[in-house]
């Protein structure tokens, strides 16, 4: 029995060395524990990252897999960022531990539901694939589908699951469409031909499903000619930039905030409406820590007249996850049961603390400054909107995506 | 112990259903089909019995488009044999015809237990299970949410309305209509399904010519028509409350 346990641990490590870039760096772990200290849920895990490594080294991977607290991992890269030995903790260790748990059938029911929907409908929300472009209705201009356009375009916009379907994120998608349209950019979308980028499913351990979805997107990409891909979804950005190339799917991709840096002058011409807003910007994990994009979103915000930007306690590399990563969008019940905490609420408390609470006079008054928590990932609006309802002093806090503020300052917001 | 699980595809209600030009059936052009939810539970129940006592689990479905994926998924979950019933055409088959087809071929597989979903959203002429059991002259119990197998008989838990559960013994061989398995259908990773597709094959079982007698003839299929019995009360809270009180008085409730 003992031999078998040691074998499966060794086998797991060998797999990491083989399939994860820099996977062998796991050998450099000196058990400093920085990863587990940085982990937002490290305190709740039976095996936080550094103890996962200890256990696997001791031939005890079966114990790690039998315990379900690895599902607390939000894949936020805080551990990876904190590791002095540069061990790929998120991309290697925690993702593959989740994969092993999933293969063994140790999956929380709510996550299983999202995975089944993603298998069946190619999006984890379980929405009809035929309705993926429904958000484009009544914009006042047409958002062209590649299939209908029948010509090359400069920009293929990969909209993503939540940007396409989620009621809290669709508004931002429509705002970005208005901004791109106002700038005269030649763009089109895939519509029903687009499927989930699969990144969060991969980070929840469903690597086979990720590969299947990537192949479907690749088949759609290969049908058309375009200069580059842009996306408003940091997870789609991460998948297409860093993960698809491993499957020989290679296309130039930019997050739209990077892309818009080429249009600073025309943008400035169009941003004429003062917003009278105090804002803090929340760095999404997969734009910030995972991909090092911190400045582009802030540069765009600083163009907006009347907007005063501050930083929260956790910003840039130390940004705090919204709680939606690593399958977190589909594990709210499970994580609440384990922790009785929502990290989106911690974040909203930070925003309130940075922006100050509204005074009694300001409550319900239109004269006060707006207080805005600015986001750049379609997972975040619903999470922070819900959290703002629960946190004292946050009732006046608005949650806005950057494109929504740009559209508002252009006077083209709906 | 041989367990046969019968599965079928049904219209996926995530899409708006449309009626075809003939006005008598659903338009299949864009319709998605998924495994009948209760059939998925029947498969799960069979796999639980296999894990508990050992059994050979055979899954059979009509050889129509989309069924291969379902059969390979069943294989990845732990079923032993996967069979496509062929020769039944691509169109919808009524349950009387399907039951006759299954009754004539299943004997060759020597099943001790046949599990199928208790109902499906496209059943028009009754459920498959009881018709099949009638033809085979085997006992049938439906609305089952738990099965244990003993010597030559099984004990089943049947759901009644009002939350009552009946426990009864059934002599084998038998047909059971599964409402829900004892635990939710398990998840199987896509990599395992893909592995099954590479390494396993599907068997085929030719069905005899279909006898469709006993089914129902659809005269007309229509979308639900809006009634005129609902009044949406609008206005502010005071106005809504006033109107509500008036209405309740009018109807003698106050």
XYZ file of C-alpha atoms in Angstrom:
668
model
C 0.000 0.000 0.000
C 2.820 2.382 0.967
C 4.704 1.654 -2.256
C 1.615 2.552 -4.295
C 1.278 5.897 -2.497
C 4.915 6.816 -3.097
C 4.500 5.818 -6.737
C 1.536 8.086 -7.341
C 3.343 11.023 -5.718
C 6.455 10.456 -7.786
C 4.348 10.027 -10.872
C 2.603 13.329 -10.169
C 5.926 15.130 -9.781
C 7.278 13.633 -13.008
C 4.145 14.780 -14.810
C 4.699 18.313 -13.490
C 8.298 18.278 -14.702
C 7.126 17.110 -18.110
C 4.088 19.253 -18.893
C 4.584 22.454 -16.901
C 7.188 25.001 -18.065
C 9.747 25.317 -15.231
C 7.899 22.515 -13.426
C 11.175 21.103 -12.109
C 11.644 24.282 -10.068
C 9.362 22.643 -7.519
C 12.569 20.903 -6.380
C 13.846 24.295 -5.231
C 11.156 24.719 -2.572
C 12.770 25.513 0.791
C 9.430 25.551 2.647
C 9.552 29.268 3.384
C 5.748 29.336 3.315
C 5.490 32.676 1.482
C 3.031 31.096 -0.988
C 0.658 29.966 1.731
C 0.922 33.302 3.529
C 0.035 35.181 0.340
C -2.870 32.843 -0.502
C -6.206 34.509 0.329
C -7.588 31.169 1.501
C -4.300 29.640 2.727
C -5.578 29.823 6.282
C -8.484 27.520 5.470
C -6.650 24.895 3.403
C -5.540 21.672 5.073
C -2.778 21.616 2.474
C -1.896 25.185 1.446
C 0.694 25.302 -1.361
C 3.879 24.762 0.667
C 2.309 21.879 2.593
C 1.074 20.362 -0.688
C 4.725 20.257 -1.737
C 5.787 18.730 1.598
C 3.077 16.089 1.398
C 3.855 15.153 -2.202
C 7.566 14.919 -1.405
C 6.668 12.610 1.483
C 4.708 10.344 -0.878
C 1.379 11.454 0.530
C -0.352 12.850 -2.551
C -3.359 10.605 -1.899
C -3.942 12.530 1.346
C -3.827 15.818 -0.569
C -6.315 14.510 -3.121
C -8.649 13.018 -0.538
C -9.040 16.408 1.115
C -11.223 18.892 -0.716
C -9.650 22.169 0.394
C -7.608 22.502 -2.832
C -10.943 23.689 -4.278
C -10.456 26.841 -2.196
C -7.640 27.866 -4.588
C -8.763 30.876 -6.653
C -5.782 30.551 -9.071
C -4.975 34.208 -8.374
C -1.195 33.898 -8.777
C -0.539 35.467 -5.350
C 1.445 32.346 -4.382
C 3.401 32.364 -7.639
C 4.149 36.067 -7.198
C 5.348 35.555 -3.630
C 7.571 32.527 -4.338
C 11.249 33.535 -4.139
C 12.229 30.355 -6.035
C 9.902 31.220 -8.926
C 8.077 27.894 -8.721
C 5.030 27.828 -11.030
C 2.722 27.207 -8.071
C -0.539 28.210 -9.799
C 0.137 26.997 -13.343
C 1.786 23.794 -12.152
C 1.068 22.619 -8.657
C -2.474 23.726 -7.753
C -3.947 23.363 -11.252
C -2.636 19.825 -11.590
C -3.697 18.850 -8.080
C -7.202 19.983 -9.085
C -6.902 17.951 -12.285
C -6.055 14.822 -10.288
C -8.998 15.462 -7.962
C -11.298 15.902 -10.931
C -10.085 12.693 -12.580
C -10.754 10.901 -9.298
C -14.291 12.306 -9.259
C -13.695 14.538 -6.230
C -15.553 17.576 -7.642
C -17.978 19.841 -5.757
C -21.469 19.495 -7.280
C -21.830 23.159 -8.260
C -18.533 23.081 -10.150
C -19.563 19.807 -11.831
C -22.687 21.547 -13.072
C -20.642 24.337 -14.714
C -18.240 21.810 -16.263
C -21.132 19.801 -17.702
C -22.669 22.947 -19.128
C -19.351 23.905 -20.694
C -19.117 20.448 -22.274
C -22.650 20.636 -23.584
C -23.093 24.298 -24.551
C -19.437 25.394 -24.800
C -19.987 28.001 -22.083
C -20.138 27.346 -18.326
C -23.282 29.447 -17.899
C -25.344 26.887 -19.798
C -26.646 29.494 -22.234
C -27.641 28.701 -25.772
C -24.643 28.933 -28.129
C -26.995 30.402 -30.723
C -27.609 33.401 -28.482
C -23.954 34.322 -27.965
C -24.242 37.519 -30.015
C -27.618 38.548 -28.623
C -25.964 41.385 -26.663
C -25.428 43.266 -29.950
C -29.141 44.023 -30.376
C -30.330 47.663 -30.530
C -26.928 49.331 -30.297
C -27.830 51.694 -33.114
C -25.078 50.258 -35.306
C -24.227 46.770 -36.409
C -21.560 44.675 -34.718
C -20.549 42.535 -37.682
C -20.141 38.763 -37.485
C -17.075 37.380 -39.267
C -19.257 34.775 -40.977
C -21.435 37.464 -42.537
C -18.708 39.975 -43.328
C -16.852 37.808 -45.844
C -13.732 40.010 -45.794
C -10.596 40.442 -43.679
C -10.829 42.801 -40.685
C -8.217 44.640 -38.637
C -9.529 43.401 -35.318
C -11.272 40.198 -34.279
C -12.926 40.859 -30.923
C -13.104 37.747 -28.716
C -15.986 38.664 -26.410
C -15.838 35.746 -23.955
C -18.503 33.933 -21.920
C -19.450 36.419 -19.235
C -19.120 39.427 -21.538
C -21.519 37.736 -23.945
C -24.076 36.353 -21.531
C -23.944 37.654 -17.978
C -26.456 40.441 -17.324
C -23.963 42.296 -15.086
C -21.202 42.198 -17.696
C -23.102 42.663 -20.941
C -23.453 46.396 -20.334
C -19.677 46.788 -20.337
C -19.476 44.722 -23.532
C -21.965 47.051 -25.183
C -19.969 50.054 -23.948
C -16.787 48.686 -25.463
C -18.640 48.142 -28.757
C -19.679 51.819 -28.659
C -16.121 52.949 -27.944
C -14.660 50.849 -30.775
C -17.384 52.080 -33.106
C -16.810 55.729 -32.128
C -13.095 55.342 -32.836
C -13.870 53.988 -36.303
C -12.084 50.689 -35.677
C -12.608 47.943 -38.256
C -13.716 45.084 -36.023
C -15.948 42.002 -36.036
C -16.905 39.183 -33.686
C -17.349 35.422 -34.121
C -20.780 35.340 -32.469
C -22.146 31.777 -32.293
C -18.843 30.440 -33.677
C -17.005 31.609 -30.554
C -16.859 29.165 -27.646
C -15.526 29.550 -24.118
C -11.804 30.324 -23.980
C -11.716 27.539 -21.383
C -9.085 29.125 -19.139
C -11.010 29.033 -15.892
C -12.112 25.476 -16.639
C -8.437 24.573 -17.110
C -7.573 26.281 -13.829
C -10.358 24.239 -12.222
C -8.450 21.152 -13.414
C -10.510 20.326 -16.526
C -7.574 20.345 -18.922
C -9.206 18.020 -21.482
C -12.220 20.294 -21.719
C -9.930 23.304 -22.102
C -8.165 21.597 -25.014
C -11.456 20.686 -26.684
C -12.682 24.294 -26.454
C -9.337 25.669 -27.649
C -9.540 23.431 -30.710
C -13.033 24.719 -31.458
C -11.915 28.344 -31.223
C -8.866 27.551 -33.337
C -11.115 26.082 -36.028
C -13.149 29.325 -36.049
C -10.040 31.563 -36.069
C -8.566 29.638 -39.000
C -11.593 30.350 -41.184
C -11.037 34.095 -41.237
C -8.423 36.753 -41.872
C -7.772 39.404 -39.240
C -4.880 41.543 -38.072
C -5.096 40.774 -34.375
C -7.434 39.550 -31.647
C -8.559 41.843 -28.847
C -10.575 40.868 -25.796
C -12.072 42.439 -22.701
C -11.791 39.162 -20.814
C -8.447 38.717 -19.025
C -8.996 34.960 -18.853
C -9.510 34.742 -22.622
C -6.457 36.959 -22.984
C -4.380 34.650 -20.810
C -5.615 31.523 -22.591
C -5.000 32.759 -26.124
C -1.705 34.459 -25.258
C -0.075 31.862 -23.013
C -1.905 28.544 -23.264
C -3.186 28.188 -26.852
C 0.388 28.381 -28.286
C 1.195 25.151 -26.394
C -1.507 23.558 -28.582
C 0.014 25.161 -31.708
C -2.709 27.811 -31.844
C -0.845 31.096 -32.249
C -2.468 34.476 -32.854
C -1.509 37.994 -31.808
C -3.784 39.076 -28.951
C -4.127 42.194 -26.821
C -6.379 43.147 -23.980
C -8.481 46.054 -25.202
C -6.840 48.426 -22.694
C -3.465 47.745 -24.353
C -5.009 48.051 -27.788
C -6.586 51.440 -27.016
C -3.178 52.896 -26.090
C -2.644 53.265 -29.850
C -5.677 55.557 -29.937
C -4.843 57.952 -27.110
C -5.108 61.089 -29.240
C -8.468 60.392 -30.877
C -9.721 59.136 -27.494
C -8.732 62.387 -25.807
C -10.648 64.289 -28.491
C -13.765 62.292 -27.719
C -13.577 62.290 -23.907
C -15.391 65.576 -23.289
C -17.833 64.872 -20.461
C -16.530 65.420 -16.919
C -17.415 62.501 -14.659
C -16.906 63.995 -11.156
C -15.832 60.653 -9.808
C -13.349 59.321 -7.306
C -12.209 55.904 -8.411
C -10.042 52.986 -7.385
C -8.923 50.452 -9.967
C -8.985 46.741 -9.165
C -6.185 44.862 -10.953
C -7.677 41.595 -12.269
C -5.379 38.659 -11.491
C -5.075 37.600 -15.133
C -4.317 41.069 -16.428
C -2.011 42.047 -13.573
C -0.086 39.329 -11.797
C -0.382 36.680 -14.512
C 0.425 38.989 -17.425
C 2.037 42.121 -16.004
C -0.474 44.625 -17.416
C -0.862 47.325 -14.769
C -0.333 50.611 -16.613
C -2.619 50.452 -19.671
C -5.879 50.429 -17.661
C -4.638 53.272 -15.415
C -3.456 55.310 -18.420
C -6.926 55.106 -19.959
C -8.602 56.092 -16.693
C -6.266 59.079 -16.325
C -7.472 60.397 -19.706
C -11.028 60.780 -18.412
C -11.827 64.356 -17.378
C -13.006 64.866 -13.815
C -11.842 61.480 -12.660
C -9.676 61.289 -9.566
C -7.866 57.986 -9.195
C -6.558 56.501 -5.944
C -5.044 53.139 -5.056
C -6.399 50.531 -2.683
C -4.232 48.874 -0.004
C -3.754 45.874 -2.282
C -2.815 47.101 -5.762
C -0.544 46.129 -8.660
C 1.328 42.874 -7.858
C -0.394 42.678 -4.471
C -3.913 43.031 -5.855
C -6.568 40.893 -4.177
C -8.580 38.375 -6.186
C -12.321 38.964 -6.663
C -12.862 35.304 -5.770
C -14.028 34.227 -9.224
C -10.835 32.556 -10.448
C -9.828 28.893 -10.553
C -13.436 27.801 -10.846
C -14.522 30.262 -8.150
C -17.360 31.552 -10.334
C -18.956 28.165 -9.770
C -17.864 27.420 -6.203
C -19.492 30.188 -4.186
C -21.605 27.829 -2.096
C -18.737 25.431 -1.455
C -16.336 28.209 -0.460
C -18.879 29.885 1.769
C -19.447 26.578 3.568
C -15.696 26.208 4.148
C -14.757 29.757 5.027
C -17.892 31.761 5.855
C -16.084 34.526 3.970
C -16.280 36.166 0.544
C -13.087 37.747 -0.687
C -15.102 40.053 -2.927
C -16.351 41.623 0.327
C -12.798 42.137 1.569
C -12.093 43.958 -1.659
C -15.173 46.158 -1.442
C -14.171 47.080 2.135
C -10.804 48.209 0.756
C -12.524 50.302 -1.904
C -14.738 51.953 0.710
C -11.735 52.566 2.912
C -9.792 54.211 0.044
C -12.690 56.279 -1.254
C -14.303 57.141 2.051
C -17.918 56.548 2.978
C -20.601 58.885 1.781
C -21.679 61.477 4.338
C -25.266 61.685 5.530
C -25.820 64.692 3.230
C -24.412 62.901 0.237
C -26.603 59.840 0.659
C -29.313 60.052 -1.968
C -27.976 63.405 -3.202
C -26.843 63.910 -6.781
C -24.370 66.642 -5.867
C -21.715 64.511 -4.241
C -18.788 62.900 -6.000
C -19.455 59.483 -7.443
C -17.408 56.726 -5.840
C -16.458 54.011 -8.278
C -14.677 50.677 -7.990
C -13.322 50.248 -11.525
C -12.912 46.748 -12.939
C -11.479 45.260 -16.111
C -12.697 41.665 -16.038
C -16.225 40.394 -16.769
C -16.155 38.121 -13.686
C -16.011 41.098 -11.369
C -19.160 43.223 -11.772
C -21.589 40.674 -10.349
C -19.227 39.695 -7.528
C -18.527 43.252 -6.402
C -22.113 44.425 -6.923
C -23.284 41.655 -4.611
C -20.531 42.390 -2.096
C -21.378 46.122 -2.085
C -24.889 45.238 -0.935
C -23.481 43.490 2.133
C -20.751 45.907 3.242
C -21.598 48.888 5.482
C -20.856 52.186 3.751
C -20.755 50.612 0.293
C -24.333 51.320 -0.711
C -23.255 54.294 -2.828
C -20.283 52.479 -4.378
C -20.650 51.989 -8.125
C -18.951 49.128 -9.940
C -17.917 50.150 -13.455
C -15.826 48.571 -16.163
C -13.264 50.902 -17.803
C -15.142 50.870 -21.130
C -18.301 52.021 -19.364
C -16.467 55.065 -17.974
C -14.887 55.800 -21.381
C -18.301 55.609 -23.065
C -19.802 57.832 -20.351
C -17.062 60.443 -20.813
C -17.652 60.271 -24.579
C -21.346 60.922 -23.985
C -22.301 57.687 -25.761
C -23.254 55.583 -22.737
C -26.732 54.066 -22.716
C -25.676 -9.933 -12.954
C -26.360 -8.223 -16.256
C -27.789 -4.722 -16.149
C -29.037 -3.107 -19.328
C -29.573 0.655 -19.360
C -31.717 2.150 -22.107
C -30.967 5.780 -22.943
C -32.461 8.192 -25.403
C -32.012 11.717 -26.651
C -34.629 14.381 -25.968
C -35.009 18.016 -27.075
C -32.782 20.361 -25.061
C -35.003 23.006 -23.519
C -32.170 25.551 -23.340
C -33.187 26.444 -26.900
C -36.552 27.841 -27.902
C -38.485 24.987 -29.458
C -39.951 25.650 -32.877
C -42.697 23.845 -34.749
C -41.927 22.714 -38.270
C -43.803 23.816 -41.397
C -46.114 20.788 -41.227
C -47.424 21.994 -37.847
C -47.393 18.506 -36.350
C -43.892 18.116 -34.953
C -40.882 20.022 -33.640
C -38.524 21.588 -36.132
C -35.349 19.518 -35.859
C -33.192 21.876 -37.962
C -31.607 23.792 -35.075
C -32.876 21.668 -32.230
C -30.230 20.474 -29.794
C -30.698 17.058 -28.288
C -29.383 15.890 -24.939
C -29.558 12.654 -22.977
C -32.848 12.309 -21.117
C -32.043 13.396 -17.559
C -33.740 10.357 -15.976
C -31.812 8.024 -18.295
C -28.608 9.599 -17.008
C -29.762 8.741 -13.494
C -30.580 5.188 -14.637
C -26.987 4.837 -15.838
C -25.657 6.223 -12.552
C -27.809 3.754 -10.587
C -26.452 0.881 -12.700
C -22.863 2.009 -12.060
C -23.548 2.244 -8.312
C -24.922 -1.321 -8.333
C -21.866 -2.486 -10.273
C -19.518 -0.858 -7.757
C -21.419 -2.321 -4.829
C -22.005 -5.903 -5.936
C -20.324 -6.326 -9.307
C -22.292 -6.396 -12.561
C -21.875 -6.101 -16.293
C -23.431 -2.823 -17.398
C -24.576 -2.515 -21.011
C -25.850 0.816 -22.300
C -28.063 0.901 -25.385
C -29.322 3.887 -27.340
C -30.821 4.583 -30.728
C -28.061 4.992 -33.285
C -28.951 8.590 -34.106
C -26.698 11.651 -34.272
C -25.302 12.621 -30.891
C -25.735 9.167 -29.359
C -22.091 8.147 -29.908
C -20.885 10.862 -27.512
C -23.347 9.669 -24.892
C -22.261 6.054 -25.247
C -18.546 6.933 -25.039
C -19.255 9.075 -21.973
C -21.009 6.060 -20.417
C -17.935 3.959 -21.220
C -15.668 6.543 -19.573
C -17.886 6.467 -16.494
C -17.474 2.708 -16.175
C -20.074 0.953 -18.344
C -18.822 -2.311 -19.851
C -20.598 -2.439 -23.216
C -22.055 0.251 -25.430
C -24.524 -0.594 -28.158
C -26.215 1.416 -30.890
C -29.638 0.123 -31.873
C -29.621 0.479 -35.644
C -32.200 0.264 -38.399
C -34.751 2.523 -36.748
C -34.255 5.539 -39.030
C -33.489 9.120 -38.028
C -36.977 10.360 -37.183
C -38.744 10.256 -33.825
C -39.805 6.781 -32.727
C -42.825 6.296 -30.489
C -42.356 4.337 -27.268
C -44.634 1.465 -28.367
C -42.466 0.884 -31.452
C -39.278 1.312 -29.424
C -40.445 -1.094 -26.713
C -41.315 -3.749 -29.360
C -37.882 -3.309 -30.948
C -36.109 -3.624 -27.585
C -38.293 -6.586 -26.509
C -37.256 -8.533 -29.591
C -33.514 -7.980 -29.200
C -32.780 -7.621 -25.472
C -33.412 -11.290 -24.684
C -30.139 -12.145 -26.422
C -28.229 -10.088 -23.833
C -29.668 -12.075 -20.894
C -30.374 -9.076 -18.692
C -31.371 -9.534 -15.048
C -32.326 -5.909 -14.711
C -33.329 -3.290 -17.254
C -33.073 0.303 -16.056
C -34.455 3.273 -17.924
C -35.506 6.805 -17.091
C -39.014 6.895 -15.636
C -40.094 9.429 -18.237
C -38.822 11.776 -20.911
C -39.960 15.218 -22.015
C -40.867 13.918 -25.479
C -42.924 10.892 -24.366
C -46.303 11.133 -26.082
C -47.573 7.567 -25.717
C -46.596 6.686 -22.158
C -43.185 5.825 -20.798
C -40.907 3.219 -22.338
C -40.342 1.122 -19.194
C -43.861 -0.206 -18.493
C -44.591 -0.953 -22.171
C -41.346 -2.905 -22.450
C -42.020 -4.785 -19.194
C -45.503 -5.668 -20.460
C -44.125 -7.110 -23.675
C -41.461 -9.087 -21.824
C -43.944 -10.142 -19.135
C -41.584 -8.929 -16.429
C -42.497 -6.866 -13.381
C -42.140 -3.091 -13.588
C -41.875 -0.438 -10.891
C -41.428 3.242 -11.718
C -40.437 6.439 -9.879
C -37.525 4.654 -8.251
C -34.882 6.512 -6.270
C -32.867 3.634 -4.853
C -32.115 -0.005 -5.724
C -30.330 -2.813 -3.921
C -29.932 -6.255 -5.384
C -30.235 -9.512 -3.436
C -30.553 -13.153 -4.435
C -32.924 -13.317 -7.412
C -34.727 -10.188 -6.296
C -34.130 -6.533 -5.693
C -35.397 -4.012 -3.186
C -36.473 -0.692 -4.606
C -37.413 2.642 -3.085
C -40.370 4.210 -4.843
C -41.319 7.845 -4.426
C -44.932 8.745 -3.713
C -46.391 12.204 -3.520
C -46.155 14.073 -0.243
C -42.606 12.881 0.390
C -43.591 9.280 1.146
C -41.160 6.552 0.206
C -42.333 2.977 -0.350
C -39.865 0.109 -0.128
C -40.783 -3.003 -2.092
C -39.263 -6.230 -3.288
C -39.288 -7.090 -6.974
C -38.463 -10.482 -8.460
C -35.779 -10.483 -11.131
C -35.653 -10.138 -14.054
C -37.440 -6.806 -13.935
C -37.692 -3.409 -15.557
C -37.286 -0.317 -13.364
C -38.152 3.279 -14.221
C -35.572 5.438 -12.464
C -36.577 8.827 -11.123
C -33.234 9.618 -9.478
C -30.092 7.649 -8.712
C -28.961 7.369 -5.102
C -26.283 9.987 -5.785
C -26.092 12.614 -8.536
C -24.662 11.399 -11.867
C -20.884 11.472 -11.606
C -18.633 13.823 -13.553
C -16.269 12.330 -16.057
C -13.353 14.421 -17.288
C -13.268 15.190 -21.009
C -9.821 13.603 -21.259
C -11.322 10.292 -20.113
C -14.145 10.530 -22.674
C -11.605 11.293 -25.390
C -9.539 8.311 -24.224
C -12.645 6.112 -24.461
C -13.272 7.365 -27.998
C -9.754 6.334 -28.988
C -9.631 2.961 -27.296
C -13.184 1.612 -27.209
C -15.653 0.689 -29.891
C -19.418 0.727 -30.083
C -21.314 -2.431 -30.919
C -24.375 -2.428 -33.121
C -27.603 -4.281 -32.643
C -29.924 -4.277 -35.660
C -33.580 -3.741 -34.784
C -36.349 -5.539 -36.667
C -38.734 -3.513 -38.846
C -40.565 -1.011 -36.652
C -44.190 -1.627 -35.684
C -45.488 1.796 -34.678
C -49.037 0.755 -33.673
C -50.233 2.058 -30.330
C -48.570 5.429 -30.611
C -50.539 8.634 -30.797
C -51.210 10.618 -33.956
C -50.404 14.279 -33.522
C -53.064 16.414 -35.200
C -51.639 19.824 -34.417
C -48.724 21.160 -32.396
C -49.026 24.695 -31.054
C -47.118 27.000 -28.731
C -48.923 27.780 -25.464
C -51.458 30.532 -26.108
C -51.520 33.529 -23.808
C -54.579 33.543 -21.539
C -56.537 36.639 -20.559
C -56.733 35.897 -16.874
C -53.723 37.837 -15.701
C -53.782 41.495 -14.820
C -50.443 43.209 -14.306
C -50.932 45.851 -11.610
C -48.774 48.889 -12.178
C -48.121 52.132 -10.335
C -46.540 53.029 -7.001
C -46.884 50.897 -3.886
C -50.009 52.750 -2.649
C -51.787 52.408 -5.998
C -50.858 48.726 -6.267
C -52.060 48.047 -2.712
C -55.375 49.861 -3.369
C -55.995 47.924 -6.563
C -55.085 44.658 -4.856
C -57.532 45.303 -2.005
C -60.299 46.169 -4.500
C -59.654 42.997 -6.479
C -59.553 40.798 -3.394
C -62.870 42.326 -2.234
C -64.398 41.782 -5.672
C -63.453 38.125 -5.519
C -64.760 37.731 -1.997
C -61.357 37.081 -0.423
C -61.624 40.043 1.960
